Coordinates of C-alpha atoms in Angstrom, one line a residue:
Chain A
M1 CA 36.0 -3.6 3.5
D2 CA 34.3 -0.3 3.1
K3 CA 35.3 1.3 0.0
Y4 CA 33.0 4.2 0.5
E5 CA 35.0 5.0 3.9
R6 CA 36.9 8.2 2.4
Y7 CA 34.4 9.1 -0.1
T8 CA 33.6 12.6 -0.6
T9 CA 30.4 13.9 -2.5
D10 CA 32.3 14.0 -5.8
D11 CA 33.2 10.2 -5.0
F12 CA 29.9 9.2 -4.7
L13 CA 28.8 11.1 -7.7
A14 CA 31.2 9.2 -9.7
D15 CA 30.4 5.8 -8.3
D16 CA 28.2 3.7 -10.8
S17 CA 26.4 1.7 -8.2
F18 CA 25.5 4.8 -6.1
L19 CA 24.1 6.4 -9.0
H20 CA 22.0 3.3 -9.8
W21 CA 20.8 3.4 -6.4
V22 CA 19.4 7.1 -6.7
L23 CA 18.3 6.8 -10.2
Q24 CA 16.5 3.3 -10.3
P25 CA 16.7 1.8 -6.9
T26 CA 16.2 -1.9 -6.6
N27 CA 14.7 -3.4 -3.3
E28 CA 18.5 -4.7 -2.6
E29 CA 20.3 -1.1 -3.3
E30 CA 17.5 0.3 -0.9
R31 CA 18.4 -2.1 1.9
F32 CA 22.3 -1.9 1.3
W33 CA 22.1 1.8 1.5
K34 CA 19.9 2.0 4.3
E35 CA 21.9 -0.2 6.3
Y36 CA 25.2 1.4 5.3
L37 CA 23.7 5.0 6.5
E38 CA 23.2 3.3 9.8
E39 CA 26.3 2.2 10.3
H40 CA 28.0 5.3 9.1
P41 CA 26.4 8.3 10.3
S42 CA 29.3 10.1 9.4
K43 CA 28.8 9.7 5.9
R44 CA 25.4 11.0 6.1
E45 CA 26.2 14.6 4.9
A46 CA 28.0 13.8 1.9
I47 CA 25.6 11.2 0.5
E48 CA 22.9 13.4 1.1
E49 CA 24.6 16.4 -0.9
A50 CA 25.5 14.1 -3.7
R51 CA 21.7 13.0 -3.5
F52 CA 20.6 16.2 -3.6
I53 CA 23.1 17.2 -6.6
C54 CA 21.7 14.5 -8.4
S55 CA 17.9 15.7 -7.9
V56 CA 18.6 19.1 -9.1
F57 CA 19.1 17.5 -12.4
Q58 CA 15.9 15.6 -12.4
V59 CA 13.3 17.2 -14.4
R60 CA 10.0 16.1 -16.9
Q61 CA 11.4 14.2 -19.5
K62 CA 10.0 14.3 -23.0
K63 CA 7.9 11.4 -23.9
L64 CA 6.2 10.2 -26.9
S65 CA 2.5 9.3 -27.0
L66 CA 1.5 5.9 -27.8
D67 CA 0.3 7.0 -31.0
E68 CA 3.7 8.6 -31.7
T69 CA 5.5 5.5 -30.5
Y70 CA 3.7 3.4 -33.1
E71 CA 3.7 5.7 -35.8
I72 CA 7.6 6.1 -35.8
W73 CA 7.8 2.1 -35.6
D74 CA 5.3 2.0 -38.3
G75 CA 7.7 4.3 -40.3
V76 CA 10.7 2.1 -39.5
L77 CA 8.9 -1.2 -41.1
Q78 CA 7.8 0.9 -44.1
S79 CA 11.1 2.1 -45.0
S80 CA 12.9 -0.8 -44.7
G81 CA 10.4 -2.6 -46.9
Q82 CA 9.1 -4.9 -44.3
L83 CA 5.5 -4.2 -45.3
R84 CA 4.3 -5.3 -48.7
S85 CA 1.4 -2.6 -48.1
S86 CA 3.8 0.1 -48.7
R87 CA 4.8 -1.2 -52.3
W88 CA 1.0 -1.4 -53.0
I89 CA 0.6 2.2 -51.9
S90 CA 3.0 3.3 -54.6
V91 CA 1.5 1.5 -57.2
L92 CA -1.7 2.7 -56.6
K93 CA -0.4 5.9 -56.5
Y94 CA 0.5 5.9 -60.0
A95 CA -2.7 4.1 -61.1
A96 CA -5.0 7.0 -59.5
V97 CA -3.6 9.2 -62.3
F98 CA -5.0 7.5 -64.9
L99 CA -8.7 6.3 -63.9
L100 CA -8.9 5.6 -59.9
L101 CA -8.8 8.4 -58.4
F102 CA -11.3 8.3 -55.8
I103 CA -11.2 4.3 -55.4
S104 CA -7.1 4.2 -55.0
G105 CA -7.3 7.1 -52.6
A106 CA -9.8 4.9 -50.5
V107 CA -8.1 1.8 -50.9
A108 CA -4.7 3.5 -50.0
Y109 CA -5.9 5.0 -47.1
Y110 CA -7.4 1.5 -45.8
I111 CA -4.4 -0.3 -46.2
Y112 CA -2.5 2.6 -44.5
D113 CA -4.9 2.5 -41.4
S114 CA -5.2 -1.4 -41.5
R115 CA -1.4 -1.3 -41.2
A116 CA -1.1 1.0 -38.5
Q117 CA -3.5 -1.4 -36.6
Q118 CA -1.1 -4.3 -37.5
T119 CA 1.4 -2.4 -35.6
H120 CA -0.2 -1.7 -32.5
F121 CA -1.0 -5.3 -32.3
E122 CA 2.4 -6.3 -32.9
L123 CA 3.7 -4.5 -30.4
A124 CA 1.2 -5.1 -27.9
T125 CA 1.3 -9.2 -28.6
E126 CA 5.4 -9.2 -28.7
T127 CA 6.0 -11.5 -25.3
G128 CA 3.2 -13.8 -26.7
T129 CA 0.0 -14.7 -24.5
T130 CA 1.1 -18.3 -25.2
G131 CA 3.2 -18.6 -22.0
T132 CA 1.6 -20.0 -18.7
E133 CA 3.1 -17.6 -16.4
A134 CA 1.2 -14.8 -15.1
K135 CA 3.4 -11.8 -14.9
I136 CA 3.7 -8.0 -15.0
I137 CA 6.8 -6.3 -17.0
L138 CA 8.1 -3.1 -16.0
S139 CA 9.0 -0.4 -18.3
D140 CA 12.8 -1.3 -18.0
G141 CA 11.9 -4.8 -19.0
S142 CA 12.2 -6.4 -15.6
E143 CA 9.3 -9.0 -14.7
I144 CA 7.4 -9.6 -11.6
S145 CA 5.4 -12.8 -11.6
L146 CA 2.2 -13.2 -10.2
E147 CA 2.2 -16.4 -8.6
K148 CA -1.4 -16.3 -7.3
K149 CA -4.4 -17.6 -9.4
E150 CA -6.1 -14.4 -8.9
S151 CA -3.6 -11.4 -8.1
Q152 CA -3.9 -8.2 -7.1
I153 CA -1.7 -5.1 -8.4
N154 CA -2.1 -1.4 -7.0
Y155 CA -0.8 1.6 -8.3
N156 CA -0.3 4.7 -6.0
R157 CA -1.8 8.2 -7.4
A158 CA 1.9 8.9 -8.5
G159 CA 2.6 5.7 -10.2
D160 CA 5.9 5.0 -8.7
Q161 CA 4.8 2.4 -6.4
L162 CA 2.9 -0.6 -7.1
I163 CA 1.7 -3.1 -4.5
V164 CA 1.6 -6.7 -6.0
N165 CA -0.3 -8.9 -4.0
D166 CA 1.5 -7.9 -0.7
D167 CA 4.5 -7.0 -2.1
T168 CA 5.7 -3.0 -2.7
I169 CA 7.6 -2.3 -5.5
R170 CA 9.2 1.0 -6.6
Q171 CA 9.6 2.0 -10.2
D172 CA 10.8 4.8 -12.1
Q173 CA 12.2 7.4 -9.6
L174 CA 12.3 10.0 -12.4
S175 CA 9.5 12.6 -12.1
G176 CA 7.4 13.0 -14.6
N177 CA 7.8 9.6 -16.2
E178 CA 5.0 7.9 -18.0
A179 CA 6.5 4.1 -17.7
I180 CA 4.6 1.9 -19.6
N181 CA 3.7 -1.5 -17.7
K182 CA 2.2 -4.6 -18.9
V183 CA 0.5 -7.2 -17.4
I184 CA -0.2 -10.8 -19.1
I185 CA -2.5 -13.3 -17.6
P186 CA -2.5 -16.5 -19.1
Y187 CA -5.4 -19.2 -19.4
G188 CA -6.6 -20.3 -16.1
K189 CA -5.6 -17.3 -14.2
K190 CA -6.9 -13.6 -13.7
S191 CA -6.3 -10.5 -12.0
V192 CA -7.4 -7.3 -10.5
I193 CA -5.4 -4.1 -11.1
R194 CA -6.1 -0.4 -9.5
L195 CA -4.5 2.3 -12.1
S196 CA -2.9 5.2 -10.6
D197 CA -6.3 7.3 -11.4
G198 CA -8.2 4.9 -9.4
T199 CA -9.8 2.9 -12.3
M200 CA -10.1 -0.8 -11.3
V201 CA -9.5 -3.3 -14.1
W202 CA -10.6 -6.9 -13.6
L203 CA -8.7 -8.8 -16.4
N204 CA -9.6 -12.1 -17.5
A205 CA -7.9 -15.1 -18.1
G206 CA -5.7 -15.1 -21.4
S207 CA -5.5 -11.5 -21.5
Q208 CA -2.8 -8.5 -21.8
L209 CA -3.4 -5.2 -20.6
I210 CA -1.0 -2.3 -21.8
Y211 CA -1.1 1.0 -19.8
P212 CA 1.4 3.9 -18.3
S213 CA 2.0 3.7 -14.6
V214 CA 0.6 7.2 -14.2
F215 CA -1.4 9.1 -16.8
L216 CA 0.3 12.2 -17.7
R217 CA -1.5 13.1 -21.0
D218 CA -4.8 14.4 -22.2
K219 CA -6.0 11.2 -22.4
R220 CA -5.8 7.9 -20.5
E221 CA -4.9 5.4 -22.8
V222 CA -4.7 1.6 -22.3
V223 CA -4.4 -1.3 -24.8
L224 CA -6.0 -4.4 -24.4
I225 CA -6.0 -8.0 -25.8
G226 CA -8.7 -10.6 -24.5
E227 CA -11.5 -9.5 -22.2
A228 CA -11.5 -7.2 -19.0
Y229 CA -14.2 -5.4 -16.9
F230 CA -13.6 -1.8 -16.3
D231 CA -14.6 0.4 -13.4
V232 CA -13.3 3.8 -14.8
T233 CA -12.9 6.5 -12.3
E234 CA -14.8 10.0 -13.6
N235 CA -12.4 12.6 -15.1
Q236 CA -14.4 14.8 -17.7
S237 CA -11.1 16.2 -18.8
K238 CA -9.2 13.2 -19.5
P239 CA -11.2 10.5 -21.4
F240 CA -10.3 7.1 -20.7
I241 CA -9.7 4.9 -23.9
V242 CA -9.3 1.2 -24.4
R243 CA -7.6 0.2 -27.8
T244 CA -8.1 -3.2 -28.9
S245 CA -6.9 -4.3 -32.4
S246 CA -10.0 -3.0 -34.1
L247 CA -12.1 -1.0 -31.7
A248 CA -11.6 1.9 -29.6
V249 CA -13.7 2.8 -26.7
T250 CA -13.6 5.7 -25.2
V251 CA -15.2 6.7 -22.0
L252 CA -15.3 9.4 -19.4
G253 CA -16.0 7.6 -16.4
T254 CA -18.4 4.1 -16.4
K255 CA -18.2 0.6 -15.7
F256 CA -18.1 -1.7 -18.8
D257 CA -16.7 -5.0 -20.1
V258 CA -14.8 -5.3 -23.4
S259 CA -13.8 -8.6 -25.1
A260 CA -11.5 -8.8 -27.9
Y261 CA -9.7 -12.0 -28.0
P262 CA -7.5 -12.4 -30.9
E263 CA -9.0 -15.7 -32.0
D264 CA -12.7 -14.9 -31.8
Q265 CA -14.4 -13.3 -34.6
F266 CA -16.4 -10.5 -32.6
V267 CA -15.1 -7.7 -30.4
D268 CA -17.5 -6.8 -27.8
A269 CA -18.2 -3.9 -25.6
I270 CA -21.0 -4.1 -22.8
L271 CA -22.1 -1.2 -21.1
E272 CA -23.2 -1.6 -17.1
S273 CA -23.6 2.0 -16.3
G274 CA -22.5 5.6 -17.6
S275 CA -21.9 6.1 -21.3
V276 CA -19.1 5.0 -23.7
S277 CA -18.4 5.7 -27.5
L278 CA -16.8 3.0 -29.8
E279 CA -15.3 3.7 -32.9
V280 CA -14.1 1.0 -35.4
T281 CA -10.2 1.4 -36.1
G282 CA -8.9 0.1 -39.3
K283 CA -10.7 -2.9 -41.2
S284 CA -13.3 -1.1 -43.1
F285 CA -12.8 2.5 -44.4
L286 CA -16.6 3.2 -44.6
N287 CA -16.8 2.7 -40.8
R288 CA -14.2 5.2 -40.1
N289 CA -14.8 7.9 -37.9
K290 CA -18.2 6.3 -37.3
K291 CA -18.8 6.8 -33.6
I292 CA -21.5 4.6 -32.0
L293 CA -22.8 5.5 -28.7
L294 CA -23.3 2.7 -26.2
K295 CA -26.2 3.0 -23.7
P296 CA -26.3 0.9 -20.3
N297 CA -27.5 -2.4 -20.7
Q298 CA -26.3 -2.6 -24.4
K299 CA -23.8 -4.6 -26.2
G300 CA -22.0 -3.4 -29.6
S301 CA -20.5 -6.3 -31.2
L302 CA -18.4 -5.7 -34.0
N303 CA -17.7 -8.5 -36.6
R304 CA -14.0 -8.5 -37.3
Q305 CA -14.6 -9.9 -40.5
D306 CA -17.2 -7.5 -42.4
G307 CA -16.6 -4.8 -40.2
M308 CA -20.3 -4.6 -39.3
M309 CA -21.3 -2.9 -35.4
N310 CA -24.4 -4.7 -34.1
L311 CA -26.4 -3.3 -31.5
S312 CA -28.6 -5.0 -28.9
E313 CA -29.9 -5.0 -25.6
V314 CA -28.2 -7.6 -23.1
D315 CA -28.4 -8.7 -19.5
V316 CA -25.2 -7.2 -18.6
S317 CA -24.4 -9.9 -15.4
Q318 CA -24.2 -12.2 -18.1
Y319 CA -21.0 -10.7 -19.4
I320 CA -19.3 -9.8 -16.3
S321 CA -20.2 -12.7 -13.9
W322 CA -16.8 -13.7 -14.5
K323 CA -15.0 -11.4 -12.5
D324 CA -16.9 -12.9 -9.8
G325 CA -16.1 -16.5 -10.6
M326 CA -19.3 -17.3 -12.0
L327 CA -20.5 -17.9 -15.5
K328 CA -23.6 -16.6 -16.2
V329 CA -25.4 -17.4 -19.3
E330 CA -28.6 -17.1 -21.1
R331 CA -29.4 -19.1 -24.3
E332 CA -26.0 -19.5 -25.3
D333 CA -24.4 -21.8 -27.4
L334 CA -22.6 -24.9 -26.0
I335 CA -19.6 -24.2 -27.9
R336 CA -19.4 -20.9 -26.8
V337 CA -20.0 -21.5 -23.1
L338 CA -17.4 -24.5 -23.3
K339 CA -14.6 -21.7 -25.0
K340 CA -15.0 -19.9 -21.8
V341 CA -14.5 -22.7 -19.8
E342 CA -11.3 -23.8 -21.7
R343 CA -10.0 -20.0 -21.2
Y344 CA -11.1 -19.7 -17.5
Y345 CA -9.3 -23.1 -16.6
N346 CA -6.5 -23.1 -19.1
I347 CA -7.9 -26.6 -20.2
H348 CA -8.1 -27.9 -23.8
I349 CA -12.1 -29.5 -24.8
E350 CA -12.6 -31.4 -27.8
L351 CA -16.2 -31.4 -29.0
R352 CA -16.5 -34.6 -30.8
D353 CA -19.8 -34.1 -32.3
P354 CA -20.2 -30.7 -34.1
L355 CA -24.0 -30.8 -33.9
A356 CA -23.6 -30.6 -29.9
G357 CA -22.3 -27.3 -30.2
G358 CA -25.2 -25.6 -30.8
F359 CA -27.4 -26.7 -27.9
L360 CA -28.5 -23.8 -26.1
I361 CA -27.5 -23.3 -22.4
S362 CA -29.3 -21.2 -19.7
G363 CA -28.0 -20.8 -16.1
K364 CA -25.1 -20.1 -13.9
L365 CA -22.0 -21.9 -13.7
D366 CA -19.7 -21.8 -10.7
L367 CA -16.2 -21.4 -11.9
K368 CA -14.4 -21.6 -8.1
Q369 CA -15.2 -25.5 -8.6
N370 CA -12.9 -27.7 -10.8
P371 CA -13.7 -28.4 -14.4
E372 CA -14.8 -31.8 -14.1
E373 CA -17.9 -30.2 -11.6
V374 CA -18.6 -27.6 -14.3
L375 CA -19.1 -30.3 -16.8
N376 CA -21.3 -32.1 -14.4
V377 CA -23.5 -29.2 -13.8
I378 CA -23.6 -28.7 -17.9
Q379 CA -24.2 -32.1 -18.4
L380 CA -27.6 -31.8 -16.3
T381 CA -28.9 -29.4 -18.9
V382 CA -27.8 -30.6 -22.4
P383 CA -27.7 -34.4 -23.4
I384 CA -23.8 -34.7 -23.5
D385 CA -21.1 -37.1 -21.8
W386 CA -17.6 -36.4 -21.0
A387 CA -14.2 -38.0 -20.7
K388 CA -11.2 -36.7 -19.4
K389 CA -8.1 -38.1 -21.6
S390 CA -4.6 -38.8 -20.0
N391 CA -3.1 -35.7 -21.1
G392 CA -5.6 -34.0 -19.3
D393 CA -7.9 -33.0 -22.2
F394 CA -11.3 -33.3 -22.1
I395 CA -13.8 -35.0 -24.7
I396 CA -17.4 -34.0 -25.2
V397 CA -19.6 -36.3 -27.2
K398 CA -23.5 -36.5 -27.7
K399 CA -25.6 -38.5 -25.8
Chain B
M1 CA 9.4 -11.7 -4.6
P2 CA 10.7 -13.3 -8.0
R3 CA 12.0 -10.3 -10.1
R4 CA 14.3 -11.4 -12.9
P5 CA 15.2 -9.2 -15.7
E6 CA 13.5 -10.1 -19.1
K7 CA 15.8 -11.0 -22.1
N8 CA 18.2 -8.3 -21.6
D9 CA 19.6 -6.3 -24.7
H10 CA 22.3 -8.1 -25.5
E11 CA 20.3 -11.4 -25.6
L12 CA 17.9 -9.7 -28.3
W13 CA 20.5 -7.9 -30.3
V14 CA 21.9 -11.3 -30.7
A15 CA 18.5 -13.1 -31.6
F16 CA 18.1 -9.8 -34.2
L17 CA 21.5 -10.6 -35.7
K18 CA 20.6 -14.1 -36.3
G19 CA 17.3 -12.9 -38.2
D20 CA 14.6 -12.8 -35.7
Q21 CA 13.3 -9.3 -36.6
Q22 CA 10.5 -9.3 -34.3
V23 CA 12.7 -8.8 -31.3
L24 CA 14.0 -5.0 -32.8
S25 CA 10.7 -4.0 -31.9
L26 CA 11.3 -4.7 -28.2
I27 CA 14.7 -3.0 -28.2
Y28 CA 13.2 0.0 -29.9
L29 CA 10.1 0.1 -27.3
R30 CA 12.7 0.1 -24.3
H31 CA 14.9 3.0 -25.6
V32 CA 12.8 5.1 -28.0
N33 CA 11.7 7.5 -25.2
A34 CA 15.5 8.0 -24.1
L35 CA 16.4 8.5 -27.6
F36 CA 13.7 11.3 -27.8
D37 CA 14.2 12.9 -24.7
Y38 CA 18.1 13.1 -25.9
G39 CA 17.3 14.2 -29.2
S40 CA 14.8 16.9 -27.7
K41 CA 17.9 18.5 -25.8
I42 CA 19.8 18.6 -28.9
S43 CA 17.0 20.0 -31.3
A44 CA 13.9 21.6 -30.7
D45 CA 12.8 20.3 -34.0
H46 CA 10.5 17.4 -32.9
D47 CA 9.6 15.9 -36.2
L48 CA 13.4 15.9 -37.2
V49 CA 14.1 14.1 -34.1
R50 CA 11.5 11.6 -34.7
D51 CA 13.1 11.2 -38.2
C52 CA 16.4 10.4 -36.8
I53 CA 15.1 7.9 -34.5
Q54 CA 13.2 5.9 -37.5
D55 CA 16.3 6.3 -39.7
T56 CA 18.5 5.0 -37.2
F57 CA 16.4 1.6 -36.8
V58 CA 16.0 1.6 -40.5
T59 CA 19.7 1.2 -41.1
I60 CA 19.6 -1.0 -38.4
I61 CA 17.5 -3.2 -40.3
K62 CA 19.3 -2.7 -43.4
N63 CA 22.6 -3.3 -42.1
R64 CA 21.4 -6.3 -40.1
K65 CA 24.1 -8.9 -41.9
T66 CA 27.1 -6.6 -41.3
L67 CA 26.3 -5.5 -37.9
S68 CA 28.4 -6.9 -35.2
P69 CA 27.2 -8.4 -31.6
T70 CA 27.4 -5.6 -28.9
D71 CA 27.0 -6.1 -25.1
N72 CA 25.8 -2.3 -24.8
V73 CA 22.8 -1.9 -27.5
R74 CA 21.8 1.6 -25.7
L75 CA 25.4 3.1 -26.3
Y76 CA 25.2 1.6 -29.9
L77 CA 21.6 3.4 -30.4
F78 CA 22.9 7.0 -28.8
K79 CA 26.0 7.1 -30.8
A80 CA 24.3 6.1 -34.3
F81 CA 21.1 8.6 -33.4
K82 CA 23.5 11.3 -32.4
R83 CA 25.7 11.0 -35.5
K84 CA 22.4 11.0 -37.8
L85 CA 20.9 13.9 -36.0
I86 CA 24.2 16.2 -36.1
R87 CA 24.5 15.3 -39.9
E88 CA 20.9 16.4 -40.3
L89 CA 21.4 19.6 -38.4
Q90 CA 24.8 20.3 -40.3
K91 CA 22.8 20.0 -43.6
K92 CA 20.2 22.3 -42.5
T93 CA 23.0 25.2 -42.1
R94 CA 24.8 23.9 -45.1
F95 CA 25.2 27.5 -46.0
L96 CA 26.3 28.9 -42.8
P97 CA 29.9 28.3 -41.6
F98 CA 28.7 25.3 -39.1
D99 CA 30.9 24.5 -36.2
P100 CA 29.9 21.6 -34.7
E101 CA 31.2 22.4 -31.1
K102 CA 29.4 25.6 -31.5
G103 CA 26.4 25.0 -33.8
E104 CA 25.8 22.3 -31.3
R105 CA 23.2 23.2 -28.7
F106 CA 22.2 21.5 -25.6
E107 CA 19.3 23.0 -23.7
I108 CA 18.7 21.6 -20.2
S109 CA 16.3 23.6 -18.6
F110 CA 16.8 21.6 -15.5
L111 CA 15.5 24.0 -12.7
R112 CA 13.2 26.0 -14.9
N113 CA 10.2 23.4 -14.1
F114 CA 11.7 22.1 -11.0
D115 CA 8.9 20.0 -9.5
H116 CA 10.8 17.3 -7.8
A117 CA 8.4 15.6 -5.5
E118 CA 10.8 15.0 -2.7
F119 CA 11.2 18.5 -1.7
E120 CA 10.3 21.9 -2.4
V121 CA 12.5 25.1 -3.0
T122 CA 11.4 28.4 -3.1
Q123 CA 11.6 30.8 -6.1
E124 CA 14.8 32.8 -5.1
Q125 CA 16.7 29.2 -4.1
K126 CA 15.4 28.2 -7.8
E127 CA 16.6 31.3 -9.4
R128 CA 20.0 30.8 -7.9
L129 CA 20.1 27.1 -9.0
T130 CA 19.5 28.2 -12.2
E131 CA 21.9 30.5 -12.5
A132 CA 24.5 28.2 -11.4
V133 CA 23.4 25.6 -14.3
D134 CA 23.4 28.4 -16.7
T135 CA 27.2 28.9 -16.0
L136 CA 28.0 25.0 -17.6
T137 CA 29.1 24.9 -20.9
I138 CA 27.0 23.2 -23.7
R139 CA 29.6 19.8 -23.4
Q140 CA 29.2 20.0 -19.5
R141 CA 25.5 20.2 -20.0
E142 CA 25.6 17.1 -22.2
A143 CA 27.9 15.1 -20.0
I144 CA 25.7 16.0 -16.8
Y145 CA 22.8 15.1 -18.7
L146 CA 24.2 11.4 -19.8
R147 CA 25.5 10.8 -16.4
F148 CA 22.8 12.2 -14.0
I149 CA 19.6 11.7 -16.1
R150 CA 20.3 8.7 -18.5
G151 CA 22.6 7.3 -15.5
M152 CA 25.4 6.2 -17.9
N153 CA 29.0 5.3 -17.0
Y154 CA 32.2 7.2 -17.7
H155 CA 33.1 4.8 -20.5
D156 CA 29.7 5.3 -22.3
I157 CA 29.6 9.0 -22.0
S158 CA 33.1 9.2 -23.6
V159 CA 32.1 7.4 -26.5
I160 CA 28.9 9.6 -27.3
M161 CA 30.8 12.7 -26.7
D162 CA 34.2 11.7 -28.5
L163 CA 36.4 12.1 -25.6
N164 CA 38.7 10.0 -24.0
Y165 CA 37.8 8.6 -20.4
Q166 CA 39.6 10.9 -18.2
S167 CA 38.4 14.0 -20.2
A168 CA 34.7 12.7 -19.8
R169 CA 35.5 12.4 -16.1
A170 CA 37.1 15.6 -15.6
L171 CA 34.3 17.2 -17.3
I172 CA 31.5 16.4 -15.0
H173 CA 33.9 16.6 -12.1
R174 CA 34.3 20.8 -13.2
A175 CA 30.7 21.0 -13.7
I176 CA 29.7 19.8 -10.5
G177 CA 32.7 21.5 -9.1
R178 CA 31.1 24.9 -10.4
L179 CA 27.8 24.0 -9.4
R180 CA 28.9 23.6 -5.7
E181 CA 31.0 26.5 -5.9
T182 CA 28.1 28.6 -6.9
L183 CA 25.8 27.0 -4.2
H184 CA 28.3 27.3 -1.4
G185 CA 29.7 30.7 -2.8
E186 CA 26.4 32.5 -2.7
S187 CA 25.6 31.9 0.9
E188 CA 26.7 29.4 3.4
T189 CA 23.4 29.3 5.1
F190 CA 21.7 29.1 1.5
S191 CA 23.1 25.7 0.9
R192 CA 22.7 24.6 4.3
A193 CA 19.2 25.4 4.4
L194 CA 18.8 23.5 0.8
L195 CA 20.4 20.7 2.6
F196 CA 18.4 20.7 5.6
I197 CA 14.7 21.0 3.7
F198 CA 16.1 18.0 1.4
R199 CA 17.0 16.1 4.5
C200 CA 13.5 16.8 6.1
C201 CA 11.8 15.5 3.5
R202 CA 13.8 12.3 3.4
A203 CA 13.2 11.7 6.4

C-alpha cells in the first residue's frame, strides 16, 4: 500500500518520517527512500523539491564549547546545592572579611577549580568504564558496538561519516554541527581512531575518548580517561588539547602518549617527537597556570596526590609499545607490569606475596599471545610461580 | 551492525524521578546545544540564554519529587526553557509596554550564511531566497525552525507555541506556501534552475 501515492511537496514536508529521513537519516530510511524513488520516478520532483525546501533552512547552529557546557552544568549543581564546596565558598567569603583575606581567596579558588574538574570528570565517566562492551556513542545517544578485539574507526573530513571496521555510518546531516562522540574501550580490547582532522589515536584497554566528530572551534579539544597514543596532524592555528582529570596537554602537531587511568596515582605524558606543553589543572593552586614544556624522549609525570610534576628522560618505545601489541619494560616493578597485563587482557591477577611486587623486570612481552604465555615469560626473569583459579583469576606467589 | 539506542530520554527521566540524580546530566548533555541554539534565536543575549538553561535544570532538580513522568522530555525542556527565557526578557522591558507577541523576536538568518555542502547557489539566487524568508512572520519563523531544524512534529510545535494542532499545521503550511510562491513567482526558470542544481548535486 503506497501512502505516498497522492503526496505533493507540501504533504511530504508535513510527513514526520519523511522529515526524519531528510534531517537524521538512518541506514534503514536511506534504503527505503532510495528504493521508493526507483520504483516511483513520478514522485521524484515532489520529493526533491521538499528536500530542497528543507535544506534551505539548514544553517550552522550555535553550539556551546566543551568548557561552556561544563560551566553551565557546574552552575546547575552549585545552584541546586548538590556540591558541598559551594557552601564552603560562602562561609569563606565571610571569614575573609576578618582576617583571612588572601588565604580564603586562594582556598576558594582551589575549591572552585577542583569542582570544575570534578564535573569534567563526572560528565566524562557517566556511562561508565565498567562495562565489558567496546562501543562508540554518537551525539544522538545511539550506540554502535565494536565487536572486534582491535577495532578501527575512521572519520571523513566533514565528520559526518564514519567507518567503523568495515561499516559506514552517517551521522548529523546538519551542516556545521560539532557532534560529540565517545568511544569506550573496556579492558581486554583496544582501538585505533582516525579523527576528522587526520589525527590518529590509539586507545588502550580500559579507556574512553570524547571528541567532536569535526573540529569547528579554534581549539581541537578531546577528553581522555585512560591511556592513548596520539599522532596529531599539524595545524598551527588550531592547537590540539588532550584534557584529563588533572592535566591538560596542548600540542600543535606531534606524537605522544598520555596515560591517565583514574585508579593510577600518576598521570603520565610521554613525548616521542615535536613538542607539547603540560598544564596542571585544578588540584593545587600553586601549580596553576604553570606550563611545562616537554621535549622529545621526556616523560612528564604528575603526582595526583601532591600535585607535583616530575620530568625525566625515558626510552619512549617502552611506553608506546602497547599500540603494536608489545609490552616493553626496562627495570620496571613487577606490580606495575602486572597491572598493564591485567588491563590488556581484562583479567585479574592477585599477587599473594606483596614483596614480589618489587621485583624489577626488563624486556619485551608479546601481548598477542594468551596471558598464560605472558606469565610464563615473566616467570623466566623473576622467581615467581603462577596458577589459574577456577574463576579465571590468576594467582602469583613468590618461589 | 548492531546499533541500538542508548537508554532513551523516557527511561532516563524515570530513573531521575526515582532518585538517580546522575542521569540528569545525560539528559542535559543530549539537549543542551539544541536549547542553546533555540534560545539564541529568541535573544541575542547569550549569557541570558545560558542562565535560563541553567535555571531550567536547577528547577528540575528542585522539583524532582513533584514532577510527573513524561515520555517527551525534549518537549518538556523546550517548554520550560522558553517560559523562563520569555519571562526574563519581559522583566528586562518591565518599564516598557511588553507585548509578548510583538516583543518576541525570532531571528533566523536562514540564507545569510547559506553554506550547505550539497549544492551551491549564486549570490543573486541567495538574495532572492533571503527576501522570501524575510517575508515570513515571527511566528512562522519559529514554527519553521521547530519543524525543519529541530525536526519536531506538529503536536510538539503546537504545545511549545501555545497553539492548537491545526493552527500549528496551518502556520507552517502557509509559510511554505509563501516561500514557494516567492520562488515560483519570481521566475519559473529560476526555481527550475535551483532544482536542477540540487538534483545534479544529489545524483
